[in-house]
Tab-separated table of C-alpha atoms in Angstrom:
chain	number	residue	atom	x	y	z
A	1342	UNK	CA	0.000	0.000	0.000
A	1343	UNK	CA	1.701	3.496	-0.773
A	1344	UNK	CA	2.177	5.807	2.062
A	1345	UNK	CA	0.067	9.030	2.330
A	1346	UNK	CA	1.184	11.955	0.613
A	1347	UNK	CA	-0.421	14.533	3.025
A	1348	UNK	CA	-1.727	13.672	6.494
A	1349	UNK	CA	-4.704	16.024	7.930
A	1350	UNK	CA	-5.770	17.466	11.004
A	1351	UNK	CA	-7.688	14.489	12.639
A	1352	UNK	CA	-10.959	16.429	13.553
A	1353	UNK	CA	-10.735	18.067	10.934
A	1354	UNK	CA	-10.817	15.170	8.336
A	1355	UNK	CA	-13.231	13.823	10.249
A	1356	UNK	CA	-15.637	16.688	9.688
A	1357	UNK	CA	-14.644	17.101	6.358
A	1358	UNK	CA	-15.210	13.026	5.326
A	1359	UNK	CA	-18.683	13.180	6.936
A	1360	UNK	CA	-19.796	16.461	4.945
A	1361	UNK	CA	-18.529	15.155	1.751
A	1362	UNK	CA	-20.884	11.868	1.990
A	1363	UNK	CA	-23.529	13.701	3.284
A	1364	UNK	CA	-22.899	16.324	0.088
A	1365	UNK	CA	-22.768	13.094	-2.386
A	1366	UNK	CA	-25.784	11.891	-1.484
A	1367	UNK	CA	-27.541	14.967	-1.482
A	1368	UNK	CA	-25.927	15.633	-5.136
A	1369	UNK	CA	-27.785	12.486	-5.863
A	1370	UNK	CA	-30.650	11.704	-4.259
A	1371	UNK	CA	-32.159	15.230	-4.144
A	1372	UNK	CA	-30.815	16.844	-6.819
A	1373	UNK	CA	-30.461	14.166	-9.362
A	1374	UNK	CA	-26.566	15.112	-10.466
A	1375	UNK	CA	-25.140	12.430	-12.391
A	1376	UNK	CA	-22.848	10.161	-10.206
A	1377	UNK	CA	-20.267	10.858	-11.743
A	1378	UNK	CA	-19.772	14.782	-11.662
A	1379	UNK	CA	-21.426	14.154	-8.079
A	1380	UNK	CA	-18.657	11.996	-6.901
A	1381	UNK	CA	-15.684	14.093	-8.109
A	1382	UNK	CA	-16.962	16.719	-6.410
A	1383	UNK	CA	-17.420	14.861	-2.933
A	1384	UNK	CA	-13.775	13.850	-3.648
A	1385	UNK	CA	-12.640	17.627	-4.065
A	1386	UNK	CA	-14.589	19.056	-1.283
A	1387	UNK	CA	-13.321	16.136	1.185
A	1388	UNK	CA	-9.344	17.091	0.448
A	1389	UNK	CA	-10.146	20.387	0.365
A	1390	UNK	CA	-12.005	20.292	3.531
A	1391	UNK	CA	-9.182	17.875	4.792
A	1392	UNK	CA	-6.676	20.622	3.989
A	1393	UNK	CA	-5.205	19.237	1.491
A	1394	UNK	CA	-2.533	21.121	-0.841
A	1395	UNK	CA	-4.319	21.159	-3.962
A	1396	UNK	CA	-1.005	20.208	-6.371
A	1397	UNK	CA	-1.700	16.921	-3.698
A	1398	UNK	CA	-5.399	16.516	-4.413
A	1399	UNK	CA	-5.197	16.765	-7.981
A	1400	UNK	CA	-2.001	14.518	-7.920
A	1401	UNK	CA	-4.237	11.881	-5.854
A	1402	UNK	CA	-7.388	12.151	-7.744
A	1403	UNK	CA	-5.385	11.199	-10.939
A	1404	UNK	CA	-3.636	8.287	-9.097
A	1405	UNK	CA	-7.062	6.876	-7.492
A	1406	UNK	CA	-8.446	7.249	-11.211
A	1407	UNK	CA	-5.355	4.973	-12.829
A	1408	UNK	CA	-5.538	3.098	-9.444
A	1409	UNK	CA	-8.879	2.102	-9.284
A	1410	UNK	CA	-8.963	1.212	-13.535
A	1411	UNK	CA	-5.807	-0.645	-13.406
A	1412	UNK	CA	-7.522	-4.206	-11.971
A	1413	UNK	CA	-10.727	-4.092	-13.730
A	1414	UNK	CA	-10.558	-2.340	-16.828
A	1415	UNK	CA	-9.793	-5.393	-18.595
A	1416	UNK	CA	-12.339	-7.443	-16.790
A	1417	UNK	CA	-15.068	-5.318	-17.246
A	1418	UNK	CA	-14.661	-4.803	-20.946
A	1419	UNK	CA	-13.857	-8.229	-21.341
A	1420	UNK	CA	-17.040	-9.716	-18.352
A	1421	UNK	CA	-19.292	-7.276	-21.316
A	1422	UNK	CA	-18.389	-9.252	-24.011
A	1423	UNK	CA	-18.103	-12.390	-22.454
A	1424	UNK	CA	-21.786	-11.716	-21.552
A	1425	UNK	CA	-22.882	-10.261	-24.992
A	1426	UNK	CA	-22.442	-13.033	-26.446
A	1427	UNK	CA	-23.905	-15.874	-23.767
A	1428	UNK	CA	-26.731	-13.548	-24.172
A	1429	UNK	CA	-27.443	-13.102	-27.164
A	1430	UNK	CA	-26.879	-16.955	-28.120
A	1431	UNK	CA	-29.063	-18.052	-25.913
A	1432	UNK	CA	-26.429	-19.720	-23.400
A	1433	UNK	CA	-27.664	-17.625	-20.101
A	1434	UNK	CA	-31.517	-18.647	-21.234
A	1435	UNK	CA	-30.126	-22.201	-21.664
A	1436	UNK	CA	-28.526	-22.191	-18.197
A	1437	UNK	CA	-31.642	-20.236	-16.857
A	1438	UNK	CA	-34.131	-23.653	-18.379
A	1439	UNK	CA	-32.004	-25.600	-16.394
A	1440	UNK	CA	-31.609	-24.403	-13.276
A	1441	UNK	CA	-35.445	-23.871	-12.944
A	1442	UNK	CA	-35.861	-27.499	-14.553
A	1443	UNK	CA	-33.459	-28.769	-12.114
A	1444	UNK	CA	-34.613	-26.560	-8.782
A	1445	UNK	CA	-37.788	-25.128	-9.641
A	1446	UNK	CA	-38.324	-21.207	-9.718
A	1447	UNK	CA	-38.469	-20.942	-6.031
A	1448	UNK	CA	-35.108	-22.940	-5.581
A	1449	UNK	CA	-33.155	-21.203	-8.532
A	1450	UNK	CA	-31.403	-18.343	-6.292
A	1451	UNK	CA	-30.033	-21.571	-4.273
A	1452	UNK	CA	-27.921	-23.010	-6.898
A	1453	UNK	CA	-26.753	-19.429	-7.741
A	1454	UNK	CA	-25.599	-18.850	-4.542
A	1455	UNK	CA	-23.445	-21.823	-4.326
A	1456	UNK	CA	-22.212	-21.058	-7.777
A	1457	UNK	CA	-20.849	-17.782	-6.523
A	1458	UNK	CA	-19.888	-19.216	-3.425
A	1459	UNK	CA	-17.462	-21.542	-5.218
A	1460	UNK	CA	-16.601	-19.350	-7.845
A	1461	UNK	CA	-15.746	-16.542	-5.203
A	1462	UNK	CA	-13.032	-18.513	-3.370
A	1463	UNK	CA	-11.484	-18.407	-7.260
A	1464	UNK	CA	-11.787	-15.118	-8.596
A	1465	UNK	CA	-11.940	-11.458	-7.624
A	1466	UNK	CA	-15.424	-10.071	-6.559
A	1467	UNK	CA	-15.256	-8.222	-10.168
A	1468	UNK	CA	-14.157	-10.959	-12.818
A	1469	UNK	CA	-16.825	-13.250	-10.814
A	1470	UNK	CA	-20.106	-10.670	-11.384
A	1471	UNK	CA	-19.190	-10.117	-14.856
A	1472	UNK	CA	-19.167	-13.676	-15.676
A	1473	UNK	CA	-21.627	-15.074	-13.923
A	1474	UNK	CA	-24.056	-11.892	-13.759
A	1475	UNK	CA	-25.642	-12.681	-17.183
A	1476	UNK	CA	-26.915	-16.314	-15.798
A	1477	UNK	CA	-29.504	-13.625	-13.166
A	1478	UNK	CA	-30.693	-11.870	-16.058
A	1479	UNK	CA	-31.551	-14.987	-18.137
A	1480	UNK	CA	-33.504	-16.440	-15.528
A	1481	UNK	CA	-35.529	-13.325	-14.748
A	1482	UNK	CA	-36.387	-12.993	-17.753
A	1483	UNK	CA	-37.876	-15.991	-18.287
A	1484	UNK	CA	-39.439	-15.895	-14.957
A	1485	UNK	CA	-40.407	-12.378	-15.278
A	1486	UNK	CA	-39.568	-11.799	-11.182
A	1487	UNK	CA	-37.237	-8.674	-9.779
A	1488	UNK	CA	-33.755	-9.297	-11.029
A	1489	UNK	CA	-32.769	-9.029	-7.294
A	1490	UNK	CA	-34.467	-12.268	-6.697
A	1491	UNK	CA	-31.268	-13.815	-8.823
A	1492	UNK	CA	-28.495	-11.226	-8.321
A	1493	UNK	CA	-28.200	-11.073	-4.687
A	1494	UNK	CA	-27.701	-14.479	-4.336
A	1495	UNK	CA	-24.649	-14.376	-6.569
A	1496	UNK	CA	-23.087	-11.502	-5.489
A	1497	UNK	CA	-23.703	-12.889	-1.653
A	1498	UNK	CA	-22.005	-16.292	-2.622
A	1499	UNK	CA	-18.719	-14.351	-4.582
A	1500	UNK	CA	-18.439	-11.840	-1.246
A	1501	UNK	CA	-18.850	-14.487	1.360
A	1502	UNK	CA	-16.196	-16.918	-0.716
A	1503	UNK	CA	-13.689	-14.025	-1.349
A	1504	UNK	CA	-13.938	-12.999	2.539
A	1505	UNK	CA	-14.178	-16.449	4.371
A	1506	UNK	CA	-13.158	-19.329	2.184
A	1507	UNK	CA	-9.154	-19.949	0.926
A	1508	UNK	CA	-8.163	-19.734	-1.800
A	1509	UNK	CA	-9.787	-16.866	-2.163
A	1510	UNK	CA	-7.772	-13.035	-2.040
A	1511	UNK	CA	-9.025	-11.741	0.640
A	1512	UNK	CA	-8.769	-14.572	3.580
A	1513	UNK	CA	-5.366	-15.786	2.403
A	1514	UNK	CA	-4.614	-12.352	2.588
A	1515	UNK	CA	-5.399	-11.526	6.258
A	1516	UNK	CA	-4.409	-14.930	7.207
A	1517	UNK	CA	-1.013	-14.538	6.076
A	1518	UNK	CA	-0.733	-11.498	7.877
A	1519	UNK	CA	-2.155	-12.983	11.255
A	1520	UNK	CA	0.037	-16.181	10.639
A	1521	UNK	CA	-3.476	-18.430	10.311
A	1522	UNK	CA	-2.767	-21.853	8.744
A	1523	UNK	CA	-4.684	-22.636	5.933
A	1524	UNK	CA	-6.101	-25.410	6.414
A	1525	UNK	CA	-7.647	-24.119	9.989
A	1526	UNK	CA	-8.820	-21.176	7.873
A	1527	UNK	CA	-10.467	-23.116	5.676
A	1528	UNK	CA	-12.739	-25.388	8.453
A	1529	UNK	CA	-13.436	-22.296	9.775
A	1530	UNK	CA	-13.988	-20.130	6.822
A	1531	UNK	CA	-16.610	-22.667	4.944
A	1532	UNK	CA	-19.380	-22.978	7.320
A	1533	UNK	CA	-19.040	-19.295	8.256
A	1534	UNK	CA	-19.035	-18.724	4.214
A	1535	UNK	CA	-21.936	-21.256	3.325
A	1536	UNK	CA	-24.094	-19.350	6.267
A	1537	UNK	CA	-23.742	-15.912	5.241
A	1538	UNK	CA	-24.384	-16.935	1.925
A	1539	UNK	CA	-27.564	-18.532	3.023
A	1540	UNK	CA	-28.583	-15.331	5.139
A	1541	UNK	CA	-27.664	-12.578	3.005
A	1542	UNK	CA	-28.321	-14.605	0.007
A	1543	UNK	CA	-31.304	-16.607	-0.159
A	1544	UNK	CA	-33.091	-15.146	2.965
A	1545	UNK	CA	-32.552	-11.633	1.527
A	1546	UNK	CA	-32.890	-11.925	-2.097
A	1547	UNK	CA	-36.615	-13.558	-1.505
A	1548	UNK	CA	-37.348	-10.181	1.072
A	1549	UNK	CA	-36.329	-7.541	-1.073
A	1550	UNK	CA	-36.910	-9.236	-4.740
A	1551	UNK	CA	-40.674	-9.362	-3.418
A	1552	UNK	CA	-40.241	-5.741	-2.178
A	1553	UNK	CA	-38.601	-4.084	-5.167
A	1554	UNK	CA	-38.743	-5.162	-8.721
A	1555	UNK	CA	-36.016	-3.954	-11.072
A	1556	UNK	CA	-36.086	-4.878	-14.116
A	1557	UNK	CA	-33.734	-5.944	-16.990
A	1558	UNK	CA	-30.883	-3.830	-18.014
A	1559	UNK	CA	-31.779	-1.952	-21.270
A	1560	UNK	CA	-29.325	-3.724	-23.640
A	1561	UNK	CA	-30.696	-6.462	-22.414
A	1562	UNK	CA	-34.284	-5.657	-23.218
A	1563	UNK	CA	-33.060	-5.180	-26.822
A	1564	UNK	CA	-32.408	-8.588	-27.152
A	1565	UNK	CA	-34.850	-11.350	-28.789
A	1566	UNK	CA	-35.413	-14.128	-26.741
A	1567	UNK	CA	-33.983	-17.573	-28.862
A	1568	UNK	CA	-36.921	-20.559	-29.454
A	1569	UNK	CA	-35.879	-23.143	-26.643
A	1570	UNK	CA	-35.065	-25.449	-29.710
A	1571	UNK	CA	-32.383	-23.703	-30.937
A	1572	UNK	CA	-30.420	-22.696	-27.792
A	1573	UNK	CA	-26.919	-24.050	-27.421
A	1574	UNK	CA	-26.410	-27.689	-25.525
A	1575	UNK	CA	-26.078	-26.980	-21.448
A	1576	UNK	CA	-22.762	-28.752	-20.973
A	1577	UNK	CA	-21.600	-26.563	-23.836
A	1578	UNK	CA	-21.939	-23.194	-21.862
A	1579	UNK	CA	-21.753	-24.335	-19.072
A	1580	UNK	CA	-17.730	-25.698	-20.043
A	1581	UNK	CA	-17.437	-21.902	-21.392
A	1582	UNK	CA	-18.269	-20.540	-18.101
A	1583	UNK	CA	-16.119	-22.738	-16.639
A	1584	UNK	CA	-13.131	-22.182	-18.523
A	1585	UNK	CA	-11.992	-18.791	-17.062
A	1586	UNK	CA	-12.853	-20.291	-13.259
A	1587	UNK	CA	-11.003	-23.248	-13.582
A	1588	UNK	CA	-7.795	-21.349	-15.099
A	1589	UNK	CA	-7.605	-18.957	-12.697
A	1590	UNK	CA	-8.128	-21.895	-9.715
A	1591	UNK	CA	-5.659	-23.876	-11.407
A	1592	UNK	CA	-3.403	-20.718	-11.177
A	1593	UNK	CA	-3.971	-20.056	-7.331
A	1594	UNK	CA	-3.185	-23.843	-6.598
A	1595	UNK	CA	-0.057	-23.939	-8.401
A	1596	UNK	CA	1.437	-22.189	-5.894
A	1597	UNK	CA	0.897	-24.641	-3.163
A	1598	UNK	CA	1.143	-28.131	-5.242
A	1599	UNK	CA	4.910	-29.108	-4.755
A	1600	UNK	CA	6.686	-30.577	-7.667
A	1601	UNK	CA	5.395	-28.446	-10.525
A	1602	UNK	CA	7.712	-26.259	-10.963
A	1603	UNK	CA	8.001	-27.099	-14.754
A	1604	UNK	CA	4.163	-26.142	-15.659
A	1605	UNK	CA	3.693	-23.389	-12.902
A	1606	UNK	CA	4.458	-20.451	-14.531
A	1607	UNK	CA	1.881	-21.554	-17.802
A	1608	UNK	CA	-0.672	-22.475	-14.752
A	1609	UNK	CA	0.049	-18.435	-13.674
A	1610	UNK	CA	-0.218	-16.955	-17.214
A	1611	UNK	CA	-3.320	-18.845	-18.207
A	1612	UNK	CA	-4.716	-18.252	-14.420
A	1613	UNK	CA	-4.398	-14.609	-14.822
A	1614	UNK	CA	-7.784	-13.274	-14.938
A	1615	UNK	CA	-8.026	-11.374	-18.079
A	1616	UNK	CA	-6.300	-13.871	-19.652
A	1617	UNK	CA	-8.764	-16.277	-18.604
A	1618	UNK	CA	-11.488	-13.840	-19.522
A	1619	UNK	CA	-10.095	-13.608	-22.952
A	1620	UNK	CA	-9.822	-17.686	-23.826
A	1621	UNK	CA	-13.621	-17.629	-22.845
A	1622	UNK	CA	-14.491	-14.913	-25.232
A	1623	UNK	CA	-12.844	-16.832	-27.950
A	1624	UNK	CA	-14.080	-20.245	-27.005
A	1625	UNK	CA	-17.712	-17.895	-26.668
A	1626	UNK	CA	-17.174	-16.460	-30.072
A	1627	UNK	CA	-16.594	-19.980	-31.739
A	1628	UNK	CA	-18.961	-22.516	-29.999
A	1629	UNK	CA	-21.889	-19.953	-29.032
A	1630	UNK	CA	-21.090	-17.956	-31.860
A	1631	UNK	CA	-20.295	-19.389	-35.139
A	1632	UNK	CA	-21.268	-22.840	-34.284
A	1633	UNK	CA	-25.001	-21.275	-33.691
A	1634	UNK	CA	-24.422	-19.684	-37.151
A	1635	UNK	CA	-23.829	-15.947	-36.414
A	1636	UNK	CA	-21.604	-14.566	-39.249
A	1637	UNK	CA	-18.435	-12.775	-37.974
A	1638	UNK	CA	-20.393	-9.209	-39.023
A	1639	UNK	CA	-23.505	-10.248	-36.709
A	1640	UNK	CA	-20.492	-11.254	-34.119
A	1641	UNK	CA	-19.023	-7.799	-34.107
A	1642	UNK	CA	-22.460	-6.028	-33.684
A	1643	UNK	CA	-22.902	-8.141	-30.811
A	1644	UNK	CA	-19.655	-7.430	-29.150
A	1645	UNK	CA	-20.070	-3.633	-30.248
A	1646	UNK	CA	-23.597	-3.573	-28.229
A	1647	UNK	CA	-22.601	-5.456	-25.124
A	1648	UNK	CA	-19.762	-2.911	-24.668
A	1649	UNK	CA	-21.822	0.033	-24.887
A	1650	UNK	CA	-22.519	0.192	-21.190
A	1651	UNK	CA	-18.751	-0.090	-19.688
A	1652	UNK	CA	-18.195	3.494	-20.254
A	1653	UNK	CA	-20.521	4.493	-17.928
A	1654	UNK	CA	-19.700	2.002	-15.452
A	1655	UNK	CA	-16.000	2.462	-15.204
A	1656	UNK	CA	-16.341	6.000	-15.155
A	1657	UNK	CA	-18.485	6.009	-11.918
A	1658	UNK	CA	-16.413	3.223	-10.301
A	1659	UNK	CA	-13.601	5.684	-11.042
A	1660	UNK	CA	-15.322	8.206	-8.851
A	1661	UNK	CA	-15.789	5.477	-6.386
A	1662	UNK	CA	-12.094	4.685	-6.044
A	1663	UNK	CA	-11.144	8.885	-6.113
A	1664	UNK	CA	-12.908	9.251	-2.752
A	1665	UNK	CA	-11.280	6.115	-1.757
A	1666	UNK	CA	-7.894	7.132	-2.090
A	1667	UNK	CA	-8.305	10.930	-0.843
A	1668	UNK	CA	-9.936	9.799	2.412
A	1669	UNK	CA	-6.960	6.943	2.704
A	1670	UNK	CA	-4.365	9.681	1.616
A	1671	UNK	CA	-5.583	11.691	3.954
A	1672	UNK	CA	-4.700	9.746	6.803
A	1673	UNK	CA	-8.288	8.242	7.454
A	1674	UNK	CA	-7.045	4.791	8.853
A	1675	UNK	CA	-4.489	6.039	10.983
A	1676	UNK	CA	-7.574	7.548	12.913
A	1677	UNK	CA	-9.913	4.646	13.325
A	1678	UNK	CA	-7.473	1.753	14.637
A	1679	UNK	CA	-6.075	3.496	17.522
A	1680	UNK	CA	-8.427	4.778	19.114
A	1681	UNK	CA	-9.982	1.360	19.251
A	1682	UNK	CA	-7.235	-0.360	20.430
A	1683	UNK	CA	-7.666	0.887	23.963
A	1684	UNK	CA	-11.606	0.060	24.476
A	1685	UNK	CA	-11.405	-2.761	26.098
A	1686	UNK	CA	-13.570	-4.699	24.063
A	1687	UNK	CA	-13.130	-8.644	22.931
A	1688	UNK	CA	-10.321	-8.664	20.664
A	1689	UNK	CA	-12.774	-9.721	17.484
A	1690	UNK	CA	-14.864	-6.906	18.326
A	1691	UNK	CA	-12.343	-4.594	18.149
A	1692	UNK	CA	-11.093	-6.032	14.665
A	1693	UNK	CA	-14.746	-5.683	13.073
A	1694	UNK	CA	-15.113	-2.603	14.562
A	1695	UNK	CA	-11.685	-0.938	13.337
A	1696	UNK	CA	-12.383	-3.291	9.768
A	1697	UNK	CA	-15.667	-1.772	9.739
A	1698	UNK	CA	-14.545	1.897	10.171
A	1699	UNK	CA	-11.797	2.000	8.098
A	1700	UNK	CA	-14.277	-0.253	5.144
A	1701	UNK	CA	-17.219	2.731	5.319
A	1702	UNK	CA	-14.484	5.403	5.461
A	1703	UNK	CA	-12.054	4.527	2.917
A	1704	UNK	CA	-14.528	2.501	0.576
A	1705	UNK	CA	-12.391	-0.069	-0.246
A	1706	UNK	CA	-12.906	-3.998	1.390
A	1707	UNK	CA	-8.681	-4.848	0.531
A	1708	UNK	CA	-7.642	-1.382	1.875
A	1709	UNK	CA	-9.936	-2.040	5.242
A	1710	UNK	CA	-8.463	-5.711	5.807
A	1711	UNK	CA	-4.640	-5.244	4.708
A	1712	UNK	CA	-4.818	-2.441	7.514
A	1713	UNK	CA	-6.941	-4.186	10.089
A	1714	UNK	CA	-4.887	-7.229	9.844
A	1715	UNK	CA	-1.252	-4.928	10.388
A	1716	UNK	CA	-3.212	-3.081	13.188
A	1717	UNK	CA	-4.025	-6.477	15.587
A	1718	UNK	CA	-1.219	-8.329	14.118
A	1719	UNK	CA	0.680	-5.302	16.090
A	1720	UNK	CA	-1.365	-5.523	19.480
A	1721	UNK	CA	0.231	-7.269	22.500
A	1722	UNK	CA	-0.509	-11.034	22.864
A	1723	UNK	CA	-1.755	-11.335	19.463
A	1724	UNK	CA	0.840	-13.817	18.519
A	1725	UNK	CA	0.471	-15.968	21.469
A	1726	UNK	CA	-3.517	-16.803	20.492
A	1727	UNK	CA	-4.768	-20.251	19.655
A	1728	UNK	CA	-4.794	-20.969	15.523
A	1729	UNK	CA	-9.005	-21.497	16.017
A	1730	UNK	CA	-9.198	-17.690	17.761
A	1731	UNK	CA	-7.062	-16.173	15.105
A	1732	UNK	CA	-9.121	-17.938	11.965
A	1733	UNK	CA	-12.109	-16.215	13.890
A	1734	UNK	CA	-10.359	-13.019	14.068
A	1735	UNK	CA	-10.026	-13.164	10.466
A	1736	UNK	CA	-13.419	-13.801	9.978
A	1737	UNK	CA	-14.260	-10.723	12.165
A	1738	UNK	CA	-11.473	-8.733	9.782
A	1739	UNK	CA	-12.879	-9.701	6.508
A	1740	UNK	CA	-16.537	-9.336	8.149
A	1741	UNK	CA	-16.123	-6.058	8.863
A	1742	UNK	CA	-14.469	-4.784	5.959
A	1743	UNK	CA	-17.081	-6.349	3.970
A	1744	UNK	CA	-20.116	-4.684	5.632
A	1745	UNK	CA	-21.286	-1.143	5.149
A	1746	UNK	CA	-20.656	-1.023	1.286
A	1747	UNK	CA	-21.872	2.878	0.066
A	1748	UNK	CA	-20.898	4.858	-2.246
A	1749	UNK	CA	-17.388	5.856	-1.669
A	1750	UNK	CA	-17.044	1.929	-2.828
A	1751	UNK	CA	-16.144	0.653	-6.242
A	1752	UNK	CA	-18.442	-2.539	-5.817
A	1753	UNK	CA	-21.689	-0.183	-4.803
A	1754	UNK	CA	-21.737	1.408	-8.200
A	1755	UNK	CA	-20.196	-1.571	-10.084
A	1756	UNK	CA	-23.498	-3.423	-9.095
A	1757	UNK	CA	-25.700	-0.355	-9.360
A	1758	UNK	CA	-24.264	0.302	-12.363
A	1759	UNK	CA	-25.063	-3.438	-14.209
A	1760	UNK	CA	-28.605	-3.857	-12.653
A	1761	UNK	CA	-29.437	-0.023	-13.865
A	1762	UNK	CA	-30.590	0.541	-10.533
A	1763	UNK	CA	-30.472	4.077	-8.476
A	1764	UNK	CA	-28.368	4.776	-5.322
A	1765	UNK	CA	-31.341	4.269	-3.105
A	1766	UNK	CA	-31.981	0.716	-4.185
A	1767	UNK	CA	-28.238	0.089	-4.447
A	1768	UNK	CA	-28.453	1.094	-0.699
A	1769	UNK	CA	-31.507	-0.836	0.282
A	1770	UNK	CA	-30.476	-3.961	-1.574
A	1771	UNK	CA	-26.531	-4.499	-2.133
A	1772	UNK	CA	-26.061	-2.746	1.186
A	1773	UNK	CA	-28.073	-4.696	3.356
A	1774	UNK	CA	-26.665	-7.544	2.165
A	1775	UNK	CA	-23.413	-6.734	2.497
A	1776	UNK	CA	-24.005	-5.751	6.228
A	1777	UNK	CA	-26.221	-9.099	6.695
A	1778	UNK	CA	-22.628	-10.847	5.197
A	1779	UNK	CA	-20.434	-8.509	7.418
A	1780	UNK	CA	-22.650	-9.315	11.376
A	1781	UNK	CA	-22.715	-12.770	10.672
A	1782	UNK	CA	-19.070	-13.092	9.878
A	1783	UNK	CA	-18.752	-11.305	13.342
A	1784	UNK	CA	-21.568	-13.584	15.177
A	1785	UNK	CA	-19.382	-16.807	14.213
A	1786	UNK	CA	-16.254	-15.224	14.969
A	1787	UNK	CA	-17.369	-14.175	18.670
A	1788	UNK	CA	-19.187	-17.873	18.523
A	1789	UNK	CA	-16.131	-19.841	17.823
A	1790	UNK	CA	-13.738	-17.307	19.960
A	1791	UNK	CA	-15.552	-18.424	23.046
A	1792	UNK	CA	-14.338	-22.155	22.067
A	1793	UNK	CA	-11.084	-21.418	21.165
């Protein structure tokens, strides 16, 4: 993580942070800015509120812009096309027949959430919504219910797998920094996981997709639904959308399978996720593409109309991360952690709690857990703790930088952004859930702390 260029006044930041929100959503909500221009100037008004030197803002607004684009530029763009054409071919309608033939309609979201689940101890939260968002929209539109009802499910399972469950980023990440073997991590980790996922999931996708109805995406709406005769055979998409998961798990297990050394680094290059991304657009292209008879013209219309919406969406995920990094080059962390270090409290409650500040200050769930994780890895006695009360520490971590998702996050408009949705039902649905995913990592972790 790079050091902070400029370090403010604490109160003052403080002050400055909580206008700046309160100023976004107001820029929003009442006055119906677009997100974009309204999150730039939230961003401005927080460094200059902060006291930043402006040569310092404008250098870290233009950092947090490449910052933020650098990791999911490529998977975006590539997640659109990807899903274009699995789309258009009739591949997510294919799936979409046979999950509801297999579960019904009221047991669908189930098998999407352990889909994400899986695929979120594989991927990054990003890669695994763009690939597997487009199986939600195919089955609400055949079953004509909110598309909530199918997303939140999937974007429950990828959270709870990339914060609970190795191999996944983010708990190898904070377990390496607590010293947390594995393999306790992951008997710990998988219940926790498969229970938020349930909760935030399946419990709240049926509340709020009977509650709100949103419907398809507009390029989506554009498209003619293919004759069930003509679709493309299950296994056949269903190896597509595998393709880019298993290269990129094959690529995280290489590095802990001895005696490889020979095919490692092609495990790493094909395992790298736009590189994965890309194989399945090809293999896409081919088997759902010219195998179903679309000429390489009709191809390139396709592609051209499923990027048409990433413009939009990296630009306000841009303004996302800006906020991000002027609150953390402000010195917003460095505020949060201590002062919680001396309450008192249970030390898993104090990691969620300094997790969950520094997550709804700074934005960003990687930022929140990398400096959690150096924070109690620092206290006294940490060290000494059992392995079982440290894999439940982590859980607390990753809980609490996964709760309280708004909109100085890049996730909160990436998922706005792809279910055309506005900022309040962002906040009533992909918040929620995230919080729901966030108290029950804690509610384990105090659980199996009392054990350990």
């Amino acid at each position: 993580m790079m050091e902070a260029a400029f370090t403010a006044e604490p109160l003052r930041l403080v002050i400055a942070a909580a206008a700046g929100i309160v100023l976004l959503l107001l820029l929003i909500i009442k006055f119906k800015l677009h997100p974009v221009i309204s999150l730039l100037i939230s961003a401005l008004f927080i460094g200059l509120g902060a006291g930043m030197p402006v040569p310092t803002l404008v250098e870290t607004v233009e950092k947090g812009a490449g910052e933020t684009l650098q990791g999911i530029v490529l998977l975006i763009g590539l997640g659109s096309l990807f899903g274009g054409i699995l789309e258009v071919s009739g591949g997510a309608q294919c799936v979409a027949h046979t999950l509801i033939d297999k579960f019904g309609d009221e047991k669908a979201g189930i098998a999407l959430g352990i889909t994400g689940l899986v695929v979120g101890t594989a991927v990054f939260f990003e890669a695994g919504v763009v690939i597997l968002i487009p199986l939600a929209f195919g089955l609400a539109k055949k079953t004509k219910k909110s598309t909530l009802y199918y997303v939140i499910p999937i974007l429950a399972g990828l959270a709870t797998g990339f914060a609970y469950i190795p191999p996944s980023a983010g708990s190898v990440l904070v377990a390496n920094l607590l010293n947390v073997d594995l393999g306790v991590m992951i008997a710990v980790g998988v219940p926790v996981g498969i229970l938020s996922m349930l909760l935030a999931g399946i419990a709240w996708s049926k509340f709020i997709g009977k509650r709100i109805h949103t419907g398809l995406p507009s390029n989506l709406q554009e498209t003619q639904e293919a004759d069930k005769g003509n679709l493309p055979p299950f296994s056949t998409v269903l190896l597509i959308i595998l393709v880019p998961l298993v290269l990129i798990l094959c690529s995280t297990l290489s590095g802990y399978i001895p005696g490889i050394d020979g095919i490692r680094p092609v495990l790493q290059f094909l395992g790298t996720p736009f590189v994965a991304l890309t194989i399945a657009v090809l293999l896409a292209m081919y088997f759902l593409g010219k195998k179903q008879g679309y000429t390489g013209e009709q191809l390139k219309k396709i592609l051209d109309r499923s990027l048409r919406p990433t413009g939009q969406i990296l630009l306000v995920i841009t303004g996302g991360g800006i906020i991000r990094w002027v609150l953390q080059d402000c010195g917003m962390g460095n505020i949060i952690g201590p002062a919680l270090e001396k309450s008192g409290l249970p030390l898993v409650i104090v990691a969620f709690l300094i997790a969950a500040l520094i997550r709804a200050s700074v934005g960003a769930a990687v930022v929140s857990m990398t400096m959690t994780a150096g924070i109690m890895a620092a206290m006294p006695g940490v060290a000494q703790l059992s392995p079982l009360y440290l894999a439940a520490m982590v859980c607390a971590i990753n809980g609490g930088a996964t709760a309280f998702s708004h909109v100085n996050d890049s996730g909160f408009w990436l998922v706005g952004s792809l279910l055309e949705i506005d900022e309040k039902t962002t906040l009533k649905s992909w918040t929620v859930m995230e919080t729901i995913i966030g108290f029950t990592g804690l509610l384990c972790a105090v659980i199996i702390s009392l054990f350990a």
